[in-house]
One Martini backbone bead per residue (centre of mass of N, CA, C, O) as a GRO file, in nm:
protein
  163
    1MET     BB    1  -5.354  26.289  -3.587
    2GLY     BB    2  -5.418  26.235  -3.277
    3HIS     BB    3  -5.468  26.053  -2.976
    4THR     BB    4  -5.742  26.065  -2.771
    5LYS     BB    5  -5.762  26.075  -2.422
    6PRO     BB    6  -5.958  25.937  -2.201
    7THR     BB    7  -6.151  26.120  -1.927
    8GLY     BB    8  -6.356  25.926  -1.806
    9LYS     BB    9  -6.498  25.650  -1.769
   10ARG     BB   10  -6.451  25.296  -1.655
   11LEU     BB   11  -6.531  25.018  -1.837
   12SER     BB   12  -6.734  24.725  -1.900
   13LEU     BB   13  -6.786  24.358  -1.918
   14ASP     BB   14  -6.942  24.065  -1.961
   15THR     BB   15  -6.932  23.772  -2.085
   16GLN     BB   16  -7.212  23.772  -2.234
   17ILE     BB   17  -7.172  24.025  -2.401
   18LEU     BB   18  -6.899  23.905  -2.549
   19ILE     BB   19  -7.047  23.682  -2.680
   20ASP     BB   20  -7.248  23.836  -2.842
   21CYS     BB   21  -7.044  24.011  -3.012
   22VAL     BB   22  -6.927  23.762  -3.149
   23LEU     BB   23  -7.203  23.630  -3.260
   24SER     BB   24  -7.326  23.945  -3.303
   25LEU     BB   25  -7.337  24.238  -3.474
   26PRO     BB   26  -7.572  24.385  -3.344
   27SER     BB   27  -7.460  24.385  -3.058
   28LEU     BB   28  -7.211  24.541  -3.119
   29GLU     BB   29  -7.341  24.799  -3.231
   30ALA     BB   30  -7.504  24.854  -2.977
   31LEU     BB   31  -7.245  24.910  -2.805
   32ILE     BB   32  -7.123  25.128  -2.973
   33THR     BB   33  -7.364  25.337  -2.928
   34THR     BB   34  -7.325  25.345  -2.613
   35PHE     BB   35  -7.017  25.435  -2.660
   36ASP     BB   36  -6.779  25.670  -2.575
   37PHE     BB   37  -6.472  25.686  -2.697
   38LYS     BB   38  -6.365  25.996  -2.606
   39ALA     BB   39  -6.469  25.974  -2.287
   40HIS     BB   40  -6.402  25.667  -2.260
   41LYS     BB   41  -6.289  25.342  -2.111
   42MET     BB   42  -6.215  25.009  -2.209
   43LEU     BB   43  -6.230  24.740  -1.981
   44ILE     BB   44  -6.099  24.403  -1.996
   45PRO     BB   45  -6.078  24.113  -1.827
   46ILE     BB   46  -5.914  23.829  -1.858
   47TYR     BB   47  -6.137  23.652  -1.770
   48VAL     BB   48  -6.344  23.705  -1.967
   49LEU     BB   49  -6.181  23.603  -2.201
   50ASN     BB   50  -6.173  23.312  -2.098
   51GLU     BB   51  -6.443  23.247  -2.054
   52THR     BB   52  -6.547  23.304  -2.338
   53LYS     BB   53  -6.388  23.099  -2.474
   54ARG     BB   54  -6.487  22.851  -2.335
   55VAL     BB   55  -6.775  22.891  -2.441
   56LEU     BB   56  -6.740  22.882  -2.735
   57ILE     BB   57  -6.623  22.582  -2.736
   58THR     BB   58  -6.838  22.435  -2.546
   59THR     BB   59  -7.116  22.572  -2.690
   60TYR     BB   60  -7.048  22.672  -3.013
   61ASN     BB   61  -6.808  22.505  -3.150
   62PHE     BB   62  -6.535  22.643  -3.129
   63ASP     BB   63  -6.235  22.700  -3.202
   64ASN     BB   64  -5.967  22.835  -3.070
   65GLN     BB   65  -5.903  23.029  -3.313
   66ARG     BB   66  -6.189  23.142  -3.356
   67ALA     BB   67  -6.225  23.245  -3.054
   68LYS     BB   68  -5.988  23.450  -3.047
   69ALA     BB   69  -6.049  23.615  -3.306
   70GLY     BB   70  -6.330  23.719  -3.210
   71ILE     BB   71  -6.212  23.857  -2.942
   72ASP     BB   72  -6.014  24.028  -3.083
   73ASN     BB   73  -6.201  24.197  -3.255
   74VAL     BB   74  -6.375  24.319  -3.027
   75VAL     BB   75  -6.143  24.464  -2.885
   76LYS     BB   76  -6.052  24.643  -3.110
   77ILE     BB   77  -6.326  24.784  -3.174
   78LEU     BB   78  -6.329  24.901  -2.870
   79LYS     BB   79  -6.051  24.987  -2.758
   80ALA     BB   80  -5.960  24.765  -2.545
   81GLU     BB   81  -5.830  24.702  -2.247
   82VAL     BB   82  -5.642  24.454  -2.095
   83ILE     BB   83  -5.670  24.311  -1.781
   84ARG     BB   84  -5.446  24.172  -1.619
   85SER     BB   85  -5.337  23.983  -1.385
   86ASP     BB   86  -5.323  23.929  -1.041
   87GLU     BB   87  -5.226  23.836  -0.718
   88ASN     BB   88  -5.481  23.971  -0.579
   89ASP     BB   89  -5.734  23.864  -0.692
   90LYS     BB   90  -5.778  23.591  -0.520
   91LYS     BB   91  -5.798  23.742  -0.257
   92GLY     BB   92  -6.051  23.928  -0.343
   93ALA     BB   93  -6.229  23.687  -0.425
   94LYS     BB   94  -6.227  23.560  -0.142
   95TYR     BB   95  -6.365  23.795   0.008
   96LEU     BB   96  -6.621  23.823  -0.167
   97LEU     BB   97  -6.729  23.535  -0.115
   98GLU     BB   98  -6.755  23.589   0.206
   99LEU     BB   99  -6.925  23.865   0.197
  100HIS     BB  100  -7.123  23.716  -0.060
  101SER     BB  101  -7.267  23.428   0.056
  102ASP     BB  102  -7.584  23.508   0.012
  103ILE     BB  103  -7.536  23.491  -0.294
  104GLU     BB  104  -7.681  23.351  -0.535
  105ASP     BB  105  -7.451  23.232  -0.795
  106PHE     BB  106  -7.191  23.313  -0.656
  107HIS     BB  107  -6.871  23.285  -0.818
  108GLU     BB  108  -6.538  23.271  -0.864
  109GLU     BB  109  -6.534  23.408  -1.135
  110ASP     BB  110  -6.694  23.662  -1.067
  111ALA     BB  111  -6.488  23.741  -0.837
  112LEU     BB  112  -6.240  23.786  -1.009
  113ILE     BB  113  -6.364  24.003  -1.185
  114ILE     BB  114  -6.448  24.209  -0.953
  115ALA     BB  115  -6.162  24.242  -0.838
  116CYS     BB  116  -6.027  24.360  -1.108
  117LEU     BB  117  -6.232  24.600  -1.146
  118LYS     BB  118  -6.159  24.720  -0.894
  119ARG     BB  119  -5.850  24.756  -0.920
  120SER     BB  120  -5.912  24.928  -1.215
  121ARG     BB  121  -6.150  25.150  -1.160
  122VAL     BB  122  -6.432  25.066  -1.227
  123ASN     BB  123  -6.766  25.228  -1.279
  124ILE     BB  124  -6.870  25.042  -1.529
  125CYS     BB  125  -7.118  24.761  -1.606
  126TYR     BB  126  -7.204  24.547  -1.836
  127CYS     BB  127  -7.485  24.343  -1.713
  128ARG     BB  128  -7.674  24.019  -1.655
  129ASP     BB  129  -7.579  23.901  -1.388
  130LYS     BB  130  -7.744  23.887  -1.092
  131ALA     BB  131  -7.513  23.807  -0.899
  132ALA     BB  132  -7.271  23.999  -1.017
  133GLY     BB  133  -7.437  24.263  -1.014
  134GLY     BB  134  -7.503  24.281  -0.716
  135VAL     BB  135  -7.215  24.301  -0.612
  136MET     BB  136  -7.112  24.541  -0.775
  137LYS     BB  137  -7.307  24.731  -0.638
  138LYS     BB  138  -7.203  24.665  -0.346
  139GLU     BB  139  -6.893  24.767  -0.470
  140GLY     BB  140  -6.945  25.044  -0.652
  141ILE     BB  141  -7.080  24.955  -0.939
  142ASP     BB  142  -7.224  25.053  -1.221
  143VAL     BB  143  -7.501  24.884  -1.356
  144ARG     BB  144  -7.567  24.794  -1.676
  145ARG     BB  145  -7.790  24.716  -1.913
  146PHE     BB  146  -7.811  24.463  -2.176
  147PRO     BB  147  -7.927  24.341  -2.459
  148THR     BB  148  -8.026  24.092  -2.617
  149ILE     BB  149  -8.022  23.955  -2.926
  150ASP     BB  150  -8.344  23.934  -2.944
  151ARG     BB  151  -8.393  24.239  -2.892
  152ILE     BB  152  -8.230  24.377  -3.094
  153LEU     BB  153  -8.376  24.218  -3.341
  154ASP     BB  154  -8.645  24.311  -3.290
  155LYS     BB  155  -8.593  24.635  -3.315
  156LYS     BB  156  -8.493  24.599  -3.612
  157LEU     BB  157  -8.765  24.519  -3.719
  158GLN     BB  158  -8.949  24.734  -3.629
  159GLN     BB  159  -8.813  24.950  -3.783
  160LEU     BB  160  -8.827  24.824  -4.067
  161PHE     BB  161  -9.162  24.820  -4.075
  162ARG     BB  162  -9.200  25.138  -4.031
  163ARG     BB  163  -9.108  25.224  -4.328
   0.00000   0.00000   0.00000
C-alpha cells in the first residue's frame, strides 16, 4: 500500500497549540480529529518548534531531551513536515513588524513564524494568539481557533457524565 500524497490545504499551528499537544494527550487527540491527514498537509515552522522547546524548558521544567522527544513525537504523530529556516524569513519578519506596528503584542518571534508560513504557502493556521492571529488574517492566512486543554477536558467530562 503506497503513501497517498495530500492534495488539499496546507495547515500549521502556533506555539501554544503545539505546547498543549506535548503536555496533553486529549489536546493531541482533539487536533488529530480535526485534521484530515489524507486531504491536507501539516507544516510546522522550525521557529514554532524552537519556541515550544524554550517554553517547555523554562515554564514547564522539561529538560532539553524530554522537550525534544515530546515535540518530535507530536510532529511524527501529525505526520508534519518541518519548515526549515530561510535567509528571507528575517527580511519578511522585519517587513511584517513595520507593516503591522499598530498591533499590540505583535513581536519578532510571531513575525518570523508568519513570514515562514507565508513563504511556505500555508492556507490555514490553528492559533490562539490574538496579535499573531490578527496579522495572519491580514496576510491572507485563514486562522482557526483551537480549544485550550481546560475546554477539551471539560467537554470530555461532560460527555462522560451524559452516559
